[in-house]
Short mmCIF file of C-alpha atoms and ligand atoms in Angstrom, two decimals:
data_model
loop_
_atom_site.label_atom_id
_atom_site.label_comp_id
_atom_site.label_asym_id
_atom_site.label_seq_id
_atom_site.Cartn_x
_atom_site.Cartn_y
_atom_site.Cartn_z
CA MET B 1 -23.24 7.87 27.56
CA SER B 2 -20.08 6.04 26.90
CA MET B 3 -18.96 2.95 25.03
CA ILE B 4 -15.51 1.92 25.93
CA ILE B 5 -13.75 -0.43 23.62
CA LEU B 6 -10.21 -1.98 23.80
CA GLY B 7 -8.51 -2.39 20.44
CA ILE B 8 -5.82 -4.86 19.69
CA GLU B 9 -3.69 -4.83 16.50
CA THR B 10 -0.94 -7.20 15.61
CA SER B 11 -1.44 -7.95 11.76
CA CYS B 12 2.17 -6.87 10.72
CA ASP B 13 5.11 -5.30 12.39
CA GLU B 14 3.49 -3.04 14.80
CA SER B 15 2.01 -4.23 18.04
CA ALA B 16 -0.75 -1.81 19.32
CA GLY B 17 -3.26 -1.57 22.11
CA ALA B 18 -5.71 1.28 22.50
CA ILE B 19 -8.90 2.31 24.31
CA ILE B 20 -11.52 4.54 22.87
CA ASP B 21 -14.89 5.74 24.03
CA GLY B 22 -17.00 5.87 20.77
CA GLU B 23 -19.64 8.06 22.29
CA LYS B 24 -17.44 10.92 23.04
CA PRO B 25 -16.73 13.83 20.61
CA VAL B 26 -13.89 13.50 18.16
CA ASP B 27 -11.28 15.19 20.38
CA LYS B 28 -12.05 13.10 23.33
CA ARG B 29 -12.53 9.76 21.80
CA ILE B 30 -9.13 8.24 22.16
CA LEU B 31 -8.36 7.56 25.78
CA SER B 32 -5.26 5.89 25.17
CA SER B 33 -3.13 4.54 22.19
CA LEU B 34 0.00 2.68 22.41
CA VAL B 35 2.11 1.31 19.57
CA LEU B 36 5.27 -0.74 19.89
CA SER B 37 7.11 -0.65 16.47
CA GLN B 38 9.27 -3.83 15.81
CA LEU B 39 11.68 -1.82 13.37
CA GLU B 40 14.78 -2.69 15.15
CA GLU B 41 13.89 -6.39 14.95
CA HIS B 42 13.38 -6.38 11.27
CA ARG B 43 15.87 -3.85 10.18
CA ALA B 44 18.80 -6.29 9.79
CA PHE B 45 16.67 -8.36 7.17
CA GLY B 46 15.56 -5.35 5.22
CA GLY B 47 11.99 -6.20 5.58
CA VAL B 48 9.32 -7.89 8.00
CA VAL B 49 10.22 -11.55 8.68
CA PRO B 50 6.72 -13.06 9.54
CA GLU B 51 8.17 -15.40 12.47
CA VAL B 52 10.29 -12.71 14.06
CA ALA B 53 7.06 -10.41 13.95
CA ALA B 54 5.01 -13.14 15.84
CA ARG B 55 7.55 -13.68 18.40
CA ALA B 56 7.75 -9.95 19.07
CA HIS B 57 3.90 -9.62 19.27
CA ILE B 58 4.01 -12.27 22.07
CA GLU B 59 6.33 -10.23 24.03
CA HIS B 60 4.46 -7.05 23.52
CA ILE B 61 0.88 -7.95 23.83
CA HIS B 62 0.64 -8.14 27.59
CA PRO B 63 2.33 -4.84 28.48
CA LEU B 64 0.43 -3.23 25.68
CA ILE B 65 -2.95 -4.11 26.88
CA THR B 66 -2.25 -3.28 30.45
CA GLY B 67 -0.43 -0.06 29.53
CA ALA B 68 -3.40 1.10 27.48
CA LEU B 69 -5.80 0.44 30.55
CA ASP B 70 -3.23 2.20 32.95
CA ASP B 71 -2.97 5.13 30.40
CA ALA B 72 -6.70 5.58 30.27
CA ASN B 73 -7.02 5.03 34.16
CA LEU B 74 -9.32 2.06 33.49
CA THR B 75 -9.54 -1.56 34.47
CA PHE B 76 -10.95 -4.57 32.46
CA ASP B 77 -14.26 -4.01 34.42
CA ASP B 78 -14.90 -0.68 32.73
CA LEU B 79 -14.72 -2.11 29.11
CA ASP B 80 -18.03 -2.68 26.86
CA GLY B 81 -16.21 -4.69 24.25
CA ILE B 82 -12.98 -6.14 22.77
CA ALA B 83 -11.93 -5.40 19.12
CA ALA B 84 -9.03 -7.31 17.68
CA THR B 85 -7.66 -7.31 14.10
CA CYS B 86 -8.43 -10.73 12.75
CA GLY B 87 -7.08 -10.32 9.22
CA PRO B 88 -5.73 -9.69 6.49
CA GLY B 89 -2.09 -9.79 7.45
CA LEU B 90 0.64 -12.32 8.62
CA ILE B 91 -1.22 -14.99 10.17
CA GLY B 92 1.13 -15.64 13.09
CA GLY B 93 0.84 -12.19 14.27
CA VAL B 94 -2.96 -11.96 13.77
CA MET B 95 -3.63 -15.04 15.67
CA ILE B 96 -1.54 -13.48 18.81
CA GLY B 97 -3.81 -10.43 19.05
CA MET B 98 -6.79 -12.27 18.17
CA MET B 99 -6.48 -14.97 20.88
CA ALA B 100 -5.54 -12.28 23.57
CA GLY B 101 -8.70 -10.49 22.53
CA LYS B 102 -10.89 -13.45 22.76
CA ALA B 103 -9.39 -14.54 26.09
CA ILE B 104 -10.26 -11.15 27.55
CA ALA B 105 -13.74 -11.16 26.00
CA ALA B 106 -14.41 -14.83 27.34
CA SER B 107 -13.10 -14.23 30.74
CA LYS B 108 -15.01 -10.88 31.24
CA ASN B 109 -18.03 -11.91 29.33
CA LEU B 110 -17.81 -9.05 26.91
CA PRO B 111 -18.75 -8.81 23.11
CA PHE B 112 -15.84 -9.66 20.73
CA ILE B 113 -15.67 -7.80 17.50
CA ALA B 114 -13.44 -9.51 14.68
CA VAL B 115 -12.08 -6.32 12.76
CA ASN B 116 -10.79 -6.15 9.39
CA HIS B 117 -7.59 -4.40 9.52
CA LEU B 118 -8.38 -2.53 6.18
CA GLU B 119 -11.85 -1.52 7.60
CA GLY B 120 -9.71 0.01 10.64
CA HIS B 121 -7.87 2.37 8.05
CA ALA B 122 -11.17 2.80 6.05
CA LEU B 123 -12.99 4.12 9.19
CA THR B 124 -10.53 6.32 10.76
CA PRO B 125 -11.58 9.51 9.20
CA ARG B 126 -14.83 8.84 11.04
CA LEU B 127 -13.03 8.30 14.37
CA THR B 128 -10.96 11.53 13.76
CA ASP B 129 -13.51 13.79 11.96
CA ASP B 130 -16.89 12.22 11.87
CA THR B 131 -16.80 12.13 7.99
CA ALA B 132 -20.18 11.04 6.70
CA PHE B 133 -20.82 8.07 4.39
CA PRO B 134 -20.53 7.78 1.42
CA TYR B 135 -17.02 8.82 0.86
CA LEU B 136 -14.15 8.07 -1.65
CA LEU B 137 -11.37 6.48 0.04
CA LEU B 138 -7.59 5.89 -1.20
CA LEU B 139 -6.05 3.23 0.94
CA VAL B 140 -2.34 3.27 0.49
CA SER B 141 -0.13 1.16 2.81
CA GLY B 142 2.42 -1.23 2.62
CA GLY B 143 0.20 -4.06 1.67
CA HIS B 144 -2.43 -2.56 -0.43
CA THR B 145 -3.22 0.15 -2.62
CA GLN B 146 -6.90 0.60 -3.45
CA ILE B 147 -9.62 3.10 -4.40
CA LEU B 148 -12.88 2.35 -2.50
CA VAL B 149 -16.25 3.98 -1.91
CA ALA B 150 -17.24 3.56 1.77
CA GLU B 151 -20.83 3.35 1.68
CA GLY B 152 -21.51 2.33 5.21
CA VAL B 153 -19.95 0.24 7.98
CA GLY B 154 -18.97 -3.02 6.60
CA SER B 155 -20.14 -1.85 2.98
CA TYR B 156 -17.42 -1.08 0.48
CA LYS B 157 -17.02 -0.90 -3.38
CA ARG B 158 -13.61 -1.59 -4.67
CA TRP B 159 -13.14 0.54 -7.78
CA GLY B 160 -9.36 -0.02 -8.36
CA THR B 161 -6.38 -1.99 -6.85
CA THR B 162 -2.93 -2.49 -7.64
CA LEU B 163 -1.91 -5.01 -10.32
CA ASP B 164 1.30 -5.79 -8.63
CA ASP B 165 2.99 -3.97 -5.78
CA ALA B 166 1.48 -1.81 -3.35
CA ALA B 167 2.60 1.87 -3.00
CA GLY B 168 4.24 1.33 0.35
CA GLU B 169 5.92 -1.77 -0.95
CA CYS B 170 7.29 0.22 -3.88
CA PHE B 171 8.64 2.84 -1.51
CA ASP B 172 10.23 0.28 0.56
CA LYS B 173 11.86 -1.66 -2.37
CA SER B 174 12.91 1.36 -4.12
CA ALA B 175 14.58 2.76 -0.92
CA LYS B 176 16.49 -0.48 -0.46
CA LEU B 177 17.93 -0.25 -4.05
CA MET B 178 18.91 3.40 -3.15
CA GLY B 179 20.73 1.87 -0.03
CA LEU B 180 18.37 3.42 2.35
CA PRO B 181 17.12 1.56 5.41
CA TYR B 182 13.78 -0.09 6.02
CA PRO B 183 10.90 1.10 6.15
CA GLY B 184 11.77 3.15 3.02
CA GLY B 185 8.63 5.37 2.97
CA PRO B 186 9.92 7.83 5.65
CA GLU B 187 13.61 7.61 4.46
CA ILE B 188 12.68 8.44 1.03
CA GLN B 189 10.71 11.48 2.28
CA LYS B 190 13.58 12.57 4.47
CA ILE B 191 16.30 12.61 1.95
CA ALA B 192 14.06 13.94 -0.93
CA ALA B 193 13.94 17.13 1.24
CA GLU B 194 17.51 17.54 0.32
CA CYS B 195 17.06 17.74 -3.25
CA LYS B 196 18.39 21.14 -4.36
CA ASN B 197 16.80 21.46 -7.74
CA PRO B 198 13.40 19.53 -7.92
CA GLN B 199 12.52 20.38 -11.49
CA ALA B 200 16.08 19.25 -12.72
CA ALA B 201 15.75 16.03 -10.68
CA ILE B 202 12.38 15.26 -12.27
CA ALA B 203 14.08 15.96 -15.70
CA ARG B 204 17.21 14.02 -15.04
CA PHE B 205 15.67 10.62 -14.28
CA ALA B 206 12.36 10.79 -16.49
CA LEU B 207 10.61 8.05 -14.38
CA PRO B 208 7.60 6.10 -16.01
CA THR B 209 4.08 6.77 -14.74
CA PRO B 210 2.35 3.31 -15.12
CA MET B 211 -1.44 3.42 -15.59
CA LYS B 212 -1.52 7.17 -15.71
CA GLY B 213 -4.19 8.20 -17.89
CA ARG B 214 -5.95 4.81 -18.10
CA LYS B 215 -9.71 4.63 -17.92
CA GLU B 216 -9.77 1.90 -15.51
CA LEU B 217 -8.90 2.82 -11.92
CA ASP B 218 -6.03 0.32 -11.04
CA PHE B 219 -2.51 0.98 -10.19
CA SER B 220 0.69 -0.65 -10.96
CA PHE B 221 4.13 0.03 -9.36
CA SER B 222 6.55 -2.71 -10.28
CA GLY B 223 7.56 -0.99 -13.63
CA LEU B 224 8.65 2.22 -11.45
CA LYS B 225 10.58 -0.10 -9.21
CA THR B 226 12.47 -1.59 -12.16
CA ALA B 227 13.04 2.01 -13.41
CA ILE B 228 14.71 3.00 -9.95
CA ARG B 229 16.82 -0.26 -10.29
CA GLN B 230 18.04 0.93 -13.64
CA ALA B 231 18.78 4.49 -12.61
CA VAL B 232 20.65 3.28 -9.63
CA GLU B 233 22.79 1.07 -11.85
CA LYS B 234 23.80 4.08 -13.95
CA LEU B 235 24.65 6.31 -11.11
CA PRO B 236 28.37 6.82 -10.20
CA PRO B 237 29.42 5.31 -6.97
CA ALA B 238 30.71 7.52 -4.20
CA ASN B 239 33.23 5.02 -2.89
CA LEU B 240 34.74 1.66 -3.25
CA ASN B 241 31.65 0.08 -1.49
CA GLY B 242 29.46 1.17 -4.25
CA ASP B 243 27.58 3.62 -2.07
CA LEU B 244 25.72 6.08 -4.04
CA LYS B 245 26.46 10.04 -3.72
CA ARG B 246 23.99 11.55 -1.23
CA GLU B 247 22.95 14.35 -3.64
CA ASP B 248 22.27 11.73 -6.27
CA ILE B 249 20.16 9.81 -3.79
CA ALA B 250 18.27 12.88 -2.77
CA ASP B 251 17.51 13.53 -6.53
CA LEU B 252 16.39 10.20 -7.24
CA ALA B 253 14.16 10.08 -4.20
CA TYR B 254 12.66 13.32 -5.14
CA ALA B 255 11.87 12.36 -8.46
CA PHE B 256 10.46 8.97 -7.26
CA GLN B 257 8.18 10.63 -4.66
CA HIS B 258 6.99 13.07 -7.20
CA THR B 259 6.19 10.24 -9.68
CA VAL B 260 4.23 8.17 -7.05
CA ALA B 261 2.26 11.34 -6.18
CA GLU B 262 1.41 12.04 -9.83
CA ILE B 263 0.20 8.39 -10.42
CA ILE B 264 -1.83 8.51 -7.24
CA ALA B 265 -3.23 11.88 -8.10
CA ASP B 266 -4.18 10.78 -11.74
CA ARG B 267 -6.04 7.61 -10.35
CA CYS B 268 -8.03 9.82 -7.58
CA ALA B 269 -8.97 12.54 -10.20
CA ARG B 270 -10.62 9.74 -12.35
CA SER B 271 -12.19 8.32 -9.39
CA ILE B 272 -13.69 11.59 -8.30
CA GLN B 273 -15.29 12.14 -11.74
CA ARG B 274 -16.90 8.69 -11.50
CA PHE B 275 -17.95 9.34 -7.80
CA LYS B 276 -19.71 12.65 -8.67
CA GLU B 277 -21.77 11.10 -11.44
CA ASP B 278 -22.48 7.64 -9.59
CA TYR B 279 -23.50 9.22 -6.31
CA ASN B 280 -24.69 12.70 -7.39
CA ILE B 281 -22.91 14.52 -4.62
CA ALA B 282 -22.02 18.15 -5.44
CA ARG B 283 -18.88 18.52 -3.18
CA PRO B 284 -17.76 14.91 -2.10
CA THR B 285 -14.88 13.96 0.24
CA LEU B 286 -11.77 11.93 -0.77
CA VAL B 287 -10.29 10.36 2.31
CA VAL B 288 -6.59 9.20 2.23
CA SER B 289 -5.71 6.65 4.84
CA GLY B 290 -2.96 3.94 5.34
CA GLY B 291 0.78 4.39 6.05
CA VAL B 292 1.72 5.96 2.81
CA ALA B 293 -0.86 8.68 3.56
CA ALA B 294 1.82 10.13 5.81
CA ASN B 295 3.80 11.34 2.89
CA ILE B 296 3.80 14.84 2.65
CA ALA B 297 4.46 15.10 -1.02
CA ILE B 298 1.48 12.94 -1.67
CA ARG B 299 -0.75 14.87 0.73
CA GLU B 300 0.15 18.13 -0.87
CA LYS B 301 -0.45 16.84 -4.57
CA LEU B 302 -3.90 15.41 -3.49
CA SER B 303 -5.05 18.64 -1.78
CA GLU B 304 -4.03 20.73 -4.71
CA MET B 305 -5.75 18.17 -7.21
CA CYS B 306 -9.09 18.21 -4.91
CA GLU B 307 -8.87 22.01 -5.14
CA THR B 308 -9.19 21.87 -8.84
CA HIS B 309 -12.04 19.33 -8.75
CA THR B 310 -13.75 21.34 -6.10
CA ILE B 311 -14.01 18.35 -3.77
CA GLU B 312 -13.03 18.16 -0.08
CA THR B 313 -9.97 15.99 0.97
CA TYR B 314 -9.12 14.81 4.35
CA ALA B 315 -6.21 12.76 5.68
CA PRO B 316 -6.22 11.56 9.27
CA PRO B 317 -3.31 12.85 11.66
CA VAL B 318 0.06 11.15 10.56
CA SER B 319 0.04 9.10 13.84
CA LEU B 320 -3.16 7.43 12.85
CA CYS B 321 -2.21 6.83 9.17
CA GLY B 322 0.02 4.02 10.01
CA ASP B 323 -0.92 0.88 11.81
CA ASN B 324 -2.49 1.62 15.34
CA ALA B 325 -5.07 0.23 17.65
CA ALA B 326 -7.21 3.14 18.10
CA MET B 327 -8.60 2.43 14.56
CA ILE B 328 -9.31 -1.07 15.31
CA ALA B 329 -11.16 0.04 18.46
CA TRP B 330 -13.26 2.40 16.44
CA ALA B 331 -14.03 -0.23 13.92
CA GLY B 332 -15.11 -2.35 16.71
CA PHE B 333 -17.26 0.38 18.16
CA GLU B 334 -18.97 1.05 14.89
CA HIS B 335 -19.95 -2.75 14.40
CA LEU B 336 -21.02 -3.02 18.01
CA LYS B 337 -22.94 0.16 17.70
CA ALA B 338 -24.86 -1.42 14.67
CA GLY B 339 -25.66 -4.44 16.95
CA GLU B 340 -22.99 -6.69 15.41
CA ASN B 341 -20.28 -8.89 17.24
CA ASP B 342 -18.68 -12.09 16.42
CA PRO B 343 -18.41 -15.51 17.95
CA LEU B 344 -15.26 -16.63 19.77
CA ASP B 345 -14.59 -19.23 17.30
CA PHE B 346 -14.12 -16.67 14.59
CA LYS B 347 -10.98 -17.74 12.34
CA ALA B 348 -8.12 -15.53 11.49
CA ARG B 349 -8.09 -14.67 7.82
CA PRO B 350 -4.98 -14.04 5.92
CA ARG B 351 -6.90 -12.67 3.07
CA TRP B 352 -9.96 -10.70 3.71
CA PRO B 353 -11.17 -8.34 1.11
CA LEU B 354 -13.12 -5.18 2.09
CA ASP B 355 -15.22 -5.77 -1.26
CA PRO B 356 -15.77 -9.53 -1.67
CA THR B 357 -17.70 -8.98 -4.92
CA ALA B 358 -14.86 -7.30 -6.64
CA GLU B 359 -13.09 -9.12 -9.38
CA PRO B 360 -9.78 -10.59 -8.34
CA ARG B 361 -6.82 -9.14 -9.99
CA HIS B 362 -4.16 -11.21 -11.40
CA GLY B 363 -0.79 -10.60 -9.80
CA ALA B 364 -2.06 -8.49 -6.77
CA GLY B 365 -2.40 -11.55 -4.53
CA VAL B 366 -3.62 -10.39 -1.03
CA LYS B 367 -3.10 -6.75 -2.19
CA ALA B 368 -6.43 -7.05 -4.16
O1 KG4 X 1 -0.47 1.22 6.99
P1 KG4 X 1 1.01 0.83 7.35
O2 KG4 X 1 1.62 1.33 8.67
O3 KG4 X 1 1.26 -0.86 7.35
C1 KG4 X 1 0.40 -1.63 6.57
O4 KG4 X 1 -0.78 -2.11 6.86
O5 KG4 X 1 1.02 -1.82 5.41
O6 KG4 X 1 1.91 1.17 6.13
C2 KG4 X 1 3.24 0.86 6.04
C3 KG4 X 1 3.96 1.50 4.87
C4 KG4 X 1 5.41 1.22 4.44
O7 KG4 X 1 5.47 0.70 3.23
C5 KG4 X 1 6.06 2.44 4.76
O8 KG4 X 1 7.20 2.67 4.23
C6 KG4 X 1 4.90 3.40 4.33
O9 KG4 X 1 3.70 2.88 4.84
N1 KG4 X 1 5.18 4.86 4.86
C7 KG4 X 1 5.48 5.86 4.02
C8 KG4 X 1 5.56 7.08 4.88
N2 KG4 X 1 5.37 6.56 6.08
C9 KG4 X 1 5.12 5.37 6.11
N3 KG4 X 1 5.51 5.98 2.61
C10 KG4 X 1 5.82 7.13 2.26
N4 KG4 X 1 6.07 8.40 2.89
C11 KG4 X 1 5.96 8.22 4.24
N5 KG4 X 1 6.24 9.36 4.84
ZN1 ZN X 2 -2.18 -0.99 7.83
#
C-alpha cells in the first residue's frame, strides 16, 4: 500500500518541497526533502523582509518541486495528493506555494490539502516516531511559542502562549543586540559553547525569568530581551567600533540560553502536572517541535525535567525541527487519510490558530 504526497512550504524564509509515502514505516516515509534557505538574501537586513522572501520563493518553487520528484525517482503521475502550507505566515510567500500546489492539483486532478504550518510542526512526531494521541506539545519557533495538547488530527487545545515575543524571536533579537548575525538561535548556541565558566556566567548577569512559577501556562520573553539590551550596554567595548569582547558575548549567550531553557522547562513542568490530571495517563509524552527545538541546551533541560516527572520526551531530528516540507506533506497525508481535502478556492490565511476556541492574548498578535 502507498499514499504518495507532495508537500510545499513557503510561509517564511525557507522554500521547501518534499515527497513522502505516508503508508510506509517511519524510517522509509520521507522519499525526498529539499529546503532552500534564503538566509543570504535576508542577512543584510538582520531579519526576514516579506517582499524579498516572496520573490525568492518564486525563483525557488519550480526547481524545488521538480528536484523533490527527481530525488524520489517519481513523476507527477505517481502522486496521490498535494499538500501546501496555506497559513499562518507571510502572506506573499504563502500564496506562492499555495498557488503552485493548486495548479498541480488542478492539472493532475489530484486532491489538494490546505495545511496549517503549525499543524505541520505539531504532527512531526507522528511522521518520525508514530507518537500516539493525545500528547503534550511545546511548539517553539520564530513566530510562535505555545503549549498545546494534540488530541487528534485537526484537534488541538491551546493551554499557553506567549504574551509578547516568541522564543525564537527573542533568540534572534538578543543575538542582534550581542552583534551576532541572523538567525540568532544557532549563533547563540554556537558562541555559548565557548563559555569557560557557566556557573559564573549565570551569576554574572542574573537575567530575569518572566512568568517562571506562575500558575497560568503562558510565556513572556520581551523582558528578557530588554535585560540583554541593558547587559550589553554595560559591557566594555573591545575596540573603537563598539564591538563586544568575544568572552563577554560567550558568557552572555550562555546565561541567556540557560534562562530561556529554565523558563521553558518551568512552563512545561506545570503543563505536565495538568496533563496527567486531565487526561489520566500515567506516562504521557511531551513533544518539542519548531525551530527552537533544535537548541541543545533546551533539549537537555527538558529531558532532565521529564525524567524527574517520569514522562517521556520526544524531539524530532534537528533537520525536521525547522521549517521543511516533509512535515507539510505528512500533515496533508493525515488529513487525506481521514477523508478530508480542500477546495481549490481555499484562501491563504495570514493568521490561523490551531485552537480557534482559545482566548486571544493581548500583545501576542499572530503568535497567539
Ligand atoms: O520553525 P522555524 O524554522 O520557523 C518558524 O516557523 O518560525 O523557527 C525558526 C526559529 C528562528 O528564530 C531561529 O533563530 C530559531 O528557530 N532556531 C534556534 C536554533 N535553531 C533555530 N533557536 C535556538 N537554538 C537553535 N539551535
Ligand atoms: Zn515553522
